[in-house]
Coordinates of C-alpha atoms and ligand atoms in Angstrom, one line a residue:
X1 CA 62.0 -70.2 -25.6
X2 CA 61.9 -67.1 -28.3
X3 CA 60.2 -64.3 -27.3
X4 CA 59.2 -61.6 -30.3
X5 CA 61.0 -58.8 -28.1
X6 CA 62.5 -58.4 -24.4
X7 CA 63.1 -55.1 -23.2
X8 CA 66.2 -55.4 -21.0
X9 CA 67.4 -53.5 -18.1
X10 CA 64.1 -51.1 -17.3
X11 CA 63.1 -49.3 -14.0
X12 CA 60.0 -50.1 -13.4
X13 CA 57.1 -47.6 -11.7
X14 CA 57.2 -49.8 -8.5
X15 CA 60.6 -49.0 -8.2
X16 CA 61.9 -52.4 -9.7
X17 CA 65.5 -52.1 -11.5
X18 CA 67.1 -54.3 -13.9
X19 CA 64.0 -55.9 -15.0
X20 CA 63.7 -57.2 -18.5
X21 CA 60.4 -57.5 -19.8
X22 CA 59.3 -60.1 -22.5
X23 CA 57.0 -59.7 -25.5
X24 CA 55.1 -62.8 -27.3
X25 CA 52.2 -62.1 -29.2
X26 CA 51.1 -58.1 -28.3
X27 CA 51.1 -59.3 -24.8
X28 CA 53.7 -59.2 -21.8
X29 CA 55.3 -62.8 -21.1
X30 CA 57.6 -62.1 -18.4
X31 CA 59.1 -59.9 -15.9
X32 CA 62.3 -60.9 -14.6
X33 CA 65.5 -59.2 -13.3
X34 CA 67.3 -61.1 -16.1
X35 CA 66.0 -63.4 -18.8
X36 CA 67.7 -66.2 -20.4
X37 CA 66.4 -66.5 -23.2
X38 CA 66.5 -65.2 -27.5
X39 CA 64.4 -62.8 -29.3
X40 CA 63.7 -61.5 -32.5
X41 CA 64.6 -57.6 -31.1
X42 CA 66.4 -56.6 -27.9
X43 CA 66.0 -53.2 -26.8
X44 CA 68.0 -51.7 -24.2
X45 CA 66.4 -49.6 -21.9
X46 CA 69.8 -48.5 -20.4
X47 CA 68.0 -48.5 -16.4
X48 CA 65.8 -45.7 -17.8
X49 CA 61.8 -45.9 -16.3
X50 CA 59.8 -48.2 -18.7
X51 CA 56.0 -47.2 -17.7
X52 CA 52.4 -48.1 -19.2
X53 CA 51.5 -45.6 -21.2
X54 CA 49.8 -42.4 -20.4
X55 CA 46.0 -41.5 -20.0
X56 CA 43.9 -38.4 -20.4
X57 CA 40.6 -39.1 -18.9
X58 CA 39.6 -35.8 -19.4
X59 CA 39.8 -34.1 -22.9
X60 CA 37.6 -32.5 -25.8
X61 CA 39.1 -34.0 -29.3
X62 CA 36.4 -32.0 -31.4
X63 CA 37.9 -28.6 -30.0
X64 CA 41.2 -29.6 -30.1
X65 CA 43.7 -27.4 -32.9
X66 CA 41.3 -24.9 -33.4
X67 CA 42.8 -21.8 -31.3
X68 CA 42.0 -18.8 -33.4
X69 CA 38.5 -20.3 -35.1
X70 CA 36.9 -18.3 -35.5
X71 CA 38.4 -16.1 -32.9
X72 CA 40.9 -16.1 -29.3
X73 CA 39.0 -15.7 -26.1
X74 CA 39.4 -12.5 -24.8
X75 CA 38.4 -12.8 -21.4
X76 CA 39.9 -16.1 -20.9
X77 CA 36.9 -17.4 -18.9
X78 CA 35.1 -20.4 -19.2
X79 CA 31.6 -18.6 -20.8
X80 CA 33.4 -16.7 -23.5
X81 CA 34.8 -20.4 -24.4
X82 CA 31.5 -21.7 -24.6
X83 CA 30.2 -18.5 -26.6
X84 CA 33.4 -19.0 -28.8
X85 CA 32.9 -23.0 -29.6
X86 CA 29.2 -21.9 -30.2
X87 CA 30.2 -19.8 -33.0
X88 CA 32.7 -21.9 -34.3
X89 CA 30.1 -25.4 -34.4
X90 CA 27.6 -24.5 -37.8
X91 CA 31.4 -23.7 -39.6
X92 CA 32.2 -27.2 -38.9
X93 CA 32.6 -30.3 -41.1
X94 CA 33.1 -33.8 -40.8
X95 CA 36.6 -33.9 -42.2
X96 CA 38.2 -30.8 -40.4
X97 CA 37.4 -32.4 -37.4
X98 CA 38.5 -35.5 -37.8
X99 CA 41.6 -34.2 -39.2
X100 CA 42.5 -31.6 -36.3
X101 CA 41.6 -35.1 -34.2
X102 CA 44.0 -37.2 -35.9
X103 CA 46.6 -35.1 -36.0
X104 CA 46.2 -34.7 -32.2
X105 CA 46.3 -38.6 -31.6
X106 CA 49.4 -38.4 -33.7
X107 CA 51.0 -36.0 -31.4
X108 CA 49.7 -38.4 -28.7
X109 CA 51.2 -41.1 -29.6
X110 CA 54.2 -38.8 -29.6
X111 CA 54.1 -38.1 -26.1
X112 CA 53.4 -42.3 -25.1
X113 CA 49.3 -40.9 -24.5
X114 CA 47.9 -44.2 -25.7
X115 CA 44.2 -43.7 -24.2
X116 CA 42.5 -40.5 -24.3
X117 CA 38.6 -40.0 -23.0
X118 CA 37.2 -37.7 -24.8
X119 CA 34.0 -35.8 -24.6
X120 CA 32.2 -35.0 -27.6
X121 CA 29.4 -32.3 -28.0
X122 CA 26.4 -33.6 -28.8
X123 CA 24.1 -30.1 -28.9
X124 CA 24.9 -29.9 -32.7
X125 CA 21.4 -31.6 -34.2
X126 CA 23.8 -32.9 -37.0
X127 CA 26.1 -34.8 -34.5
X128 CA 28.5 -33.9 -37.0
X129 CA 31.5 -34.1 -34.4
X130 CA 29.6 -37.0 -32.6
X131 CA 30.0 -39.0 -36.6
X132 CA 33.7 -37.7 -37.2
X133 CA 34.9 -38.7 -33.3
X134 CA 33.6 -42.2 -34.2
X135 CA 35.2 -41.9 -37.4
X136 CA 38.8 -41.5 -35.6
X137 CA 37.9 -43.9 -32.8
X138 CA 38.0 -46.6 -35.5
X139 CA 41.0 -45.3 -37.1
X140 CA 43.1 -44.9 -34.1
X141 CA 42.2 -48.0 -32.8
X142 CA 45.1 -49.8 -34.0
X143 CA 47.9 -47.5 -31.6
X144 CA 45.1 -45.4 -29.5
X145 CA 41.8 -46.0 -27.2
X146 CA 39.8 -43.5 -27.7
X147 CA 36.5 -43.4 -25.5
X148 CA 33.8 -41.1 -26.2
X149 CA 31.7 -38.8 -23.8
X150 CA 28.5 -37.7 -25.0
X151 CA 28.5 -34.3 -24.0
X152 CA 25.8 -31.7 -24.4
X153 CA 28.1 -28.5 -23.7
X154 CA 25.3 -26.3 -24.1
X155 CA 23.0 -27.8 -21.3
X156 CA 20.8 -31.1 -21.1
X157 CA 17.6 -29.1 -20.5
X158 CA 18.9 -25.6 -21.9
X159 CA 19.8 -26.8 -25.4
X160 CA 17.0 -27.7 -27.0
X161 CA 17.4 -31.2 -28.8
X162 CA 20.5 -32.2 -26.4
X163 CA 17.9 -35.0 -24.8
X164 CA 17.4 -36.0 -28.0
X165 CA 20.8 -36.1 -29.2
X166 CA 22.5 -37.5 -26.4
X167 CA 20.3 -40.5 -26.8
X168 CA 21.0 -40.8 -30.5
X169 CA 25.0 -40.0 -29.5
X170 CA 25.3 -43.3 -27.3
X171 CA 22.6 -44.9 -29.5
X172 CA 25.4 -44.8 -32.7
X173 CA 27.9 -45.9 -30.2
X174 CA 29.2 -43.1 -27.5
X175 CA 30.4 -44.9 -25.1
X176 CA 29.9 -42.5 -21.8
X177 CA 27.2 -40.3 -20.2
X178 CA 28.3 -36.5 -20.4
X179 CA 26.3 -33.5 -18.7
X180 CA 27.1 -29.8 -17.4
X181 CA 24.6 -29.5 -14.9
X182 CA 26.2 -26.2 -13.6
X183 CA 26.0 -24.3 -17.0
X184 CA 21.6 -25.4 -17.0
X185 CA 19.2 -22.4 -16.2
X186 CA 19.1 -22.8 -12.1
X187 CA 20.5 -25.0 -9.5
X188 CA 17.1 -26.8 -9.7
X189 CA 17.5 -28.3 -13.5
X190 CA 21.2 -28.4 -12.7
X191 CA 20.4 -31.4 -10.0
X192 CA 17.6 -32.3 -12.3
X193 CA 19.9 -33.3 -15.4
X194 CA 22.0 -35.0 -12.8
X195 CA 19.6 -37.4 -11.9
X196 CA 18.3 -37.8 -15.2
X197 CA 22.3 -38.2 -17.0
X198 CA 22.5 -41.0 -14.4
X199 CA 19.3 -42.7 -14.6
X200 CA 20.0 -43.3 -18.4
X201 CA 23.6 -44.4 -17.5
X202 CA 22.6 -47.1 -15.0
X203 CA 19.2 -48.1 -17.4
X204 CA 21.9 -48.4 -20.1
X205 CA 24.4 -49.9 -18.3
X206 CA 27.2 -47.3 -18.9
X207 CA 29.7 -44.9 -17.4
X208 CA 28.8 -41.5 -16.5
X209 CA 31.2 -38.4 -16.1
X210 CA 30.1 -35.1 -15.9
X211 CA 31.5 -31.8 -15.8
X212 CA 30.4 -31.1 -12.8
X213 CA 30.5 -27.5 -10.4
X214 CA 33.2 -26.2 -12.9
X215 CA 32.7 -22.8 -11.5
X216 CA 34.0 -20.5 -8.5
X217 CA 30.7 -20.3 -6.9
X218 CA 30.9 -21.7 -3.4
X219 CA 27.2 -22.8 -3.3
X220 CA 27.6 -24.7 -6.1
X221 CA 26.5 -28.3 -5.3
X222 CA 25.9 -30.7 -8.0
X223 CA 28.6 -33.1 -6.8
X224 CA 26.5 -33.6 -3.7
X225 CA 24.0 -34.9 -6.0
X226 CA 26.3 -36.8 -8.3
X227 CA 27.2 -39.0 -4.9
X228 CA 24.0 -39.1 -4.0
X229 CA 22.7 -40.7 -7.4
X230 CA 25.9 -42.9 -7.7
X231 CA 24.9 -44.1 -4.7
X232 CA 21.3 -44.8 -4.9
X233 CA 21.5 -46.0 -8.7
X234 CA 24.8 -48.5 -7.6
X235 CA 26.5 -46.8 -9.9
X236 CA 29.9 -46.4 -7.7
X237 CA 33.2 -46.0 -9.7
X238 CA 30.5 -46.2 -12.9
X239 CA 30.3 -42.7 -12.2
X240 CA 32.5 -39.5 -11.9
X241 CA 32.7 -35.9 -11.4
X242 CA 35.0 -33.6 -13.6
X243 CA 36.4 -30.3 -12.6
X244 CA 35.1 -30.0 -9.2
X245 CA 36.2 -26.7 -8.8
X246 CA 33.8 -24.9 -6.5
X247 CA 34.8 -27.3 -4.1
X248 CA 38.3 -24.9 -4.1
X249 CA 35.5 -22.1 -2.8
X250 CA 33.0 -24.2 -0.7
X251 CA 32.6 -23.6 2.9
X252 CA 35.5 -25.2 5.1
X253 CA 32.4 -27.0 7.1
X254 CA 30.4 -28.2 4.2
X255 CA 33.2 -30.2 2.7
X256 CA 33.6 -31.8 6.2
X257 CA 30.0 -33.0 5.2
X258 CA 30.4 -33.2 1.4
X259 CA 33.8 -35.6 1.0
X260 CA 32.4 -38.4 3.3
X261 CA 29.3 -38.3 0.9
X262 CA 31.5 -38.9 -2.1
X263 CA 34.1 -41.6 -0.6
X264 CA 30.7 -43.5 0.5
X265 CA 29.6 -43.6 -3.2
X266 CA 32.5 -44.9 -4.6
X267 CA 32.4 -42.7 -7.6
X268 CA 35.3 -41.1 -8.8
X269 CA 36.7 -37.4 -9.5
X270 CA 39.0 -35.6 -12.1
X271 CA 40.9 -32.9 -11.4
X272 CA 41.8 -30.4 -14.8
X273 CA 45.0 -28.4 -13.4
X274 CA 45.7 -26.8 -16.9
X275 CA 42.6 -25.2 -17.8
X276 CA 41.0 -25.3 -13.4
X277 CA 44.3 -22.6 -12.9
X278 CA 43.4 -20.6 -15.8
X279 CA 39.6 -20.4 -16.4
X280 CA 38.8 -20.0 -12.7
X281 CA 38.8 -17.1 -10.9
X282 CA 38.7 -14.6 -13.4
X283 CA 36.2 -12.3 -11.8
X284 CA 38.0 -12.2 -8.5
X285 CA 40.4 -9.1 -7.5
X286 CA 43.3 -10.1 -5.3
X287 CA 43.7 -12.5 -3.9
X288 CA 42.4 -14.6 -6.5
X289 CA 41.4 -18.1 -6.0
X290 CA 42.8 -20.7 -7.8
X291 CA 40.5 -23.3 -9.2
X292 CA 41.7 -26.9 -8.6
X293 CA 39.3 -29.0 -5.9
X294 CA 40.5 -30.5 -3.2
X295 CA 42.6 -33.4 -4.5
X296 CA 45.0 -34.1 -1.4
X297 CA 41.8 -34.1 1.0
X298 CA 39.9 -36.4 -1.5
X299 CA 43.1 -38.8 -1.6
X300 CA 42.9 -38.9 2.2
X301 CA 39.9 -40.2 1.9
X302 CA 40.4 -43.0 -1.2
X303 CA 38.2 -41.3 -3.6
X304 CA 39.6 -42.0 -6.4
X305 CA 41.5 -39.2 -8.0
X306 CA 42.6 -38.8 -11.7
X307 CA 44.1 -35.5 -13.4
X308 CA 43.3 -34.9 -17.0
X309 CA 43.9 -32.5 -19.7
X310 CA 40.7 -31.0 -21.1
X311 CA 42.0 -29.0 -23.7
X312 CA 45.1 -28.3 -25.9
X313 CA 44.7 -24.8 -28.3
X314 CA 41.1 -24.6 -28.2
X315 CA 38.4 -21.7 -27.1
X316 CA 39.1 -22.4 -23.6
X317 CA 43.2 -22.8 -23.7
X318 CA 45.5 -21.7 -25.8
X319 CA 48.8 -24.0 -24.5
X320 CA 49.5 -27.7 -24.3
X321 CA 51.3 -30.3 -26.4
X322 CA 49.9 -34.2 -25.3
X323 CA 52.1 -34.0 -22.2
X324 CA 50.3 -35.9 -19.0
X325 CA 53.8 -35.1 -17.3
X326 CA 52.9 -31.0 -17.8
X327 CA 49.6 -31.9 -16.3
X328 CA 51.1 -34.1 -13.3
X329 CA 53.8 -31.2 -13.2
X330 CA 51.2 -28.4 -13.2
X331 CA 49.3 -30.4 -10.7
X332 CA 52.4 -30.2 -8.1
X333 CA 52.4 -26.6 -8.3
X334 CA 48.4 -25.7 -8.4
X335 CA 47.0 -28.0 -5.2
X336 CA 50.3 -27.4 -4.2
X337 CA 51.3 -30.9 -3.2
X338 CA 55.3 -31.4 -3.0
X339 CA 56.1 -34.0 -0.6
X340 CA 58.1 -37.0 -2.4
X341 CA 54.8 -39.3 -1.7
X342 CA 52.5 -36.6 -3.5
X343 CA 55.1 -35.2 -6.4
X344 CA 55.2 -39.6 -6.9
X345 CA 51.4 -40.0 -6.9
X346 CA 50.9 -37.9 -9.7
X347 CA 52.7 -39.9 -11.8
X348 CA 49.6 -42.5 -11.1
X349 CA 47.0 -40.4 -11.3
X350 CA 48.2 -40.1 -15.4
X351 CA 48.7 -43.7 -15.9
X352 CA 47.1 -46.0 -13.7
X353 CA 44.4 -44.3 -12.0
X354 CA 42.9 -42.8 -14.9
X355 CA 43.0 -46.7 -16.5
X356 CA 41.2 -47.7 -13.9
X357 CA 38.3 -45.2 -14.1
X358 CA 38.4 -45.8 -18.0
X359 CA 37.9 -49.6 -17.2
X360 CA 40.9 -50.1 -19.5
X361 CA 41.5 -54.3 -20.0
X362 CA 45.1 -55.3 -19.6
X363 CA 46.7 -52.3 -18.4
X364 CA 50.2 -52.1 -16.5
X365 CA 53.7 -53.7 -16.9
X366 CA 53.0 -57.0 -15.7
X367 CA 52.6 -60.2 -17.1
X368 CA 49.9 -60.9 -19.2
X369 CA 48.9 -57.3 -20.0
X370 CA 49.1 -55.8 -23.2
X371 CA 52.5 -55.0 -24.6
X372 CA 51.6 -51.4 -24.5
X373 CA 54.9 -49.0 -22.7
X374 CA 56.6 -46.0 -22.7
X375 CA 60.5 -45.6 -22.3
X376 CA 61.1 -42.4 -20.8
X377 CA 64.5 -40.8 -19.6
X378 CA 63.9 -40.1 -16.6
X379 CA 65.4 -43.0 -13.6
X380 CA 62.1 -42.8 -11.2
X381 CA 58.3 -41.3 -11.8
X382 CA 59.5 -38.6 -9.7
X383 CA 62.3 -37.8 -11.8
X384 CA 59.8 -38.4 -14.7
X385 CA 57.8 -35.4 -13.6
X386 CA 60.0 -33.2 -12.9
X387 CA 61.9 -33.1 -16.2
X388 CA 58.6 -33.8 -18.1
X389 CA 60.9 -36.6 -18.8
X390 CA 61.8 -37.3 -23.1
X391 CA 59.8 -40.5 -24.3
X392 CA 62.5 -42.4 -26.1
X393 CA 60.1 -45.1 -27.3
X394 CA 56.5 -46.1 -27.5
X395 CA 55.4 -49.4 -28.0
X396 CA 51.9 -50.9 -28.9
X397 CA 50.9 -54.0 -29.0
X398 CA 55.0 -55.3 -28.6
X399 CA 55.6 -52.6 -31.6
X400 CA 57.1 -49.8 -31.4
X401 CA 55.4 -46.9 -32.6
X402 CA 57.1 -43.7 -31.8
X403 CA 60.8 -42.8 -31.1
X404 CA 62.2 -39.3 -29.7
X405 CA 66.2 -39.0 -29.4
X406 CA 67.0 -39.0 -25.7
X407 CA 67.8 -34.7 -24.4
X408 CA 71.6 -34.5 -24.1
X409 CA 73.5 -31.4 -24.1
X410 CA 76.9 -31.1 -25.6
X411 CA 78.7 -28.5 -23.2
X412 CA 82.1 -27.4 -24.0
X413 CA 83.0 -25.3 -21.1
X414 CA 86.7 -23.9 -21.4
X415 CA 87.6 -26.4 -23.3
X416 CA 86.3 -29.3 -21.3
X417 CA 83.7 -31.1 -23.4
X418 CA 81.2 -32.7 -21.6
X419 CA 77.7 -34.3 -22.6
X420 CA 74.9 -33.9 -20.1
X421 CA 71.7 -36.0 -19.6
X422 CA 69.4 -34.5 -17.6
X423 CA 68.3 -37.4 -16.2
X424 CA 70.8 -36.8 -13.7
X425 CA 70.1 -39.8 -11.1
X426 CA 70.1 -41.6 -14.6
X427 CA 72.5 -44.7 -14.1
X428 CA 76.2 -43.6 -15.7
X429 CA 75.8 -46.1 -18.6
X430 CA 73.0 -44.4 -19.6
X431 CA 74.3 -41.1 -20.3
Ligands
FE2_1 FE1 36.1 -30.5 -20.0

């Protein structure tokens, strides 16, 4: 039998090595330690980790590229972001948007990040962004999927028109719920636009993910709500919780309360490490808190636990490049979590967990999924995160769509030439 491509000698995620992996028709045909058997193109993966791709269930594509517009933050804090994007949206137009968007799925791509959630604000009575983000969700669809968040950033019930909009966002085809009940007037219409976000999700039969206690106030308590209405509504893993980071400040007690409630639901959470360890607090003197929730205690239960991005130069952070293995990386460091088991799962919770909450369809290296992979140099996931490993290839669909030379040096150290790989447990061959 002829295969279109087989990808020979890969470490797989689980561990697997020397597997060759066949491609017929977009789709994976086989996984075997070796297959007998022609194809159009062979491509050596010299025992290097051949993953799924990468997923950022957490981002904000209509910010994205536009550090500087029309000014930096200053202050570095979350408000002055939201003051900043305020008086960047009437200077906005259809096309800049979706330009600074494509060229960020372009660097995407780059990086083997193949499915990106994105929110989109939806307080903007034009829906300008809302039209251009739709715009690029069809264009990218060929090599990207691109979900879309209706967000209204400047409050459900504090913007006036964001009920309105958000309807008219998912109406034209947004495919998520979005909210911010912590940024609404009190706590009061905070839980209040939680139960309404969720009541339209489950009427509409949709996802809901809000950014949800994104603060350093320790009384905050809109996930508590969040569980509860994923719970009464059945809206389980339907529904998750972004940010979470008052839960770094809560009382030691009420989490011992609080995490039980969220496991029960079934929802989901998303931790931000990126912009959590550099937003949050910023009014504190020492010692200051750092922002991430609890992610390690939340795994112990089997809530479901995803890091995302959030943002890459935009008002609220001025770093970033597309890399899910900086965000795994950062995420070592900020929880901190560095046992082997830990430093490993973060390498899931940038691939397969976040496909899971995304409800991605034929996800993974396995037989009939989609012919979607990264080839990274790097031998394990571990390894993977702690180089923020190069991707040598990116396939879609059984095509490849990116390419990066592998990272070698060429040392010449009195007068002994040598060429180093950093993948250093990489097999010898490989170097
Ligand atoms: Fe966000």
């Amino acid at each position: 039998m002829a295969f279109d491509s087989i990808v020979r000698n890969a470490t797989l995620p689980d561990g697997r090595k020397g597997q060759d992996v066949a491609i017929a028709d977009g789709r994976i045909v086989a996984v075997e330690p070796r297959i007998e058997a022609e194809a159009a193109e062979t491509i050596d993966a010299r025992g290097y980790l051949l993953a799924p791709p990468f997923v950022d269930c957490h981002f904000h594509l209509d910010a994205t590229l536009s550090l500087g517009l029309p000014r930096l933050n200053v202050s570095g804090t979350l408000l002055e972001g939201i003051a900043l994007w305020s008086e960047l949206k009437p200077l906005l137009t259809h096309e800049a948007v979706a330009e600074r968007a494509l060229r960020y799925c372009d660097l995407a791509v780059s990086q083997g990040l193949l499915a990106i959630r994105s929110h989109v604000d939806v307080c903007d009575d034009r829906l300008l962004a809302v039209e251009a983000l739709l715009d690029v969700k069809k264009r990218v669809k060929p090599y990207l999927d691109l979900q879309l968040v209706a967000f209204p950033q400047d409050g459900y019930f504090r913007s006036p028109g964001a009920a309105r909009n958000l309807e008219r966002a998912l109406d034209l085809g947004v495919d998520v719920v979005g909210g911010i009940p912590h940024f609404e007037r009190t706590i009061a219409d905070g839980a209040a636009s939680v139960r309404a976000l969720c009541e339209i999700a489950a009427r509409r039969g949709l996802m809901v993910d809000l950014h949800c206690d994104e603060s350093d106030d320790p009384m905050s308590r809109h996930v508590e709500t969040l569980a509860y209405e994923a719970q009464r509504l059945g809206l389980g893993a339907r529904a998750t919780g972004s940010h979470l980071t008052s839960m770094h400040s809560m009382d030691n007690y009420y989490v011992s309360k609080l995490l039980p409630l969220i496991a029960e639901s079934g929802m989901c959470a998303i931790s931000n490490p990126l912009i959590n360890l550099t937003l949050q607090g910023r009014h504190d003197a020492y010692p200051k808190r750092r922002g991430m929730t609890r992610v390690a205690e939340m795994r112990a239960l089997g809530i479901p636990v995803a890091l995302g991005q959030d943002c890459v130069m935009d008002p609220w952070y001025s770093l970033g490049g597309a890399d899910m293995l900086d965000v795994a990386h950062m995420a070592v460091h900020g929880a901190p979590m560095t046992s082997r088991e830990a430093i490993r799962w973060t390498f899931d919770a940038v691939t397969e967990i976040p496909a899971r909450i995304l409800g991605l369809e034929g996800y993974g290296i396995a037989v009939g999924a989609h012919a979607d992979m990264v080839l990274l140099q790097a031998a394990d996931p571990i390894e993977a995160v702690r180089l923020r490993a190069t991707r040598l290839l990116v396939m879609r669909r059984g095509e490849i769509i990116a390419r990066t030379p592998a990272r070698t040096s060429e040392l010449s150290l009195k007068g002994r030439p040598a060429s180093l790989d950093p993948a250093s447990y990489a097999p010898r061959a490989a170097r």
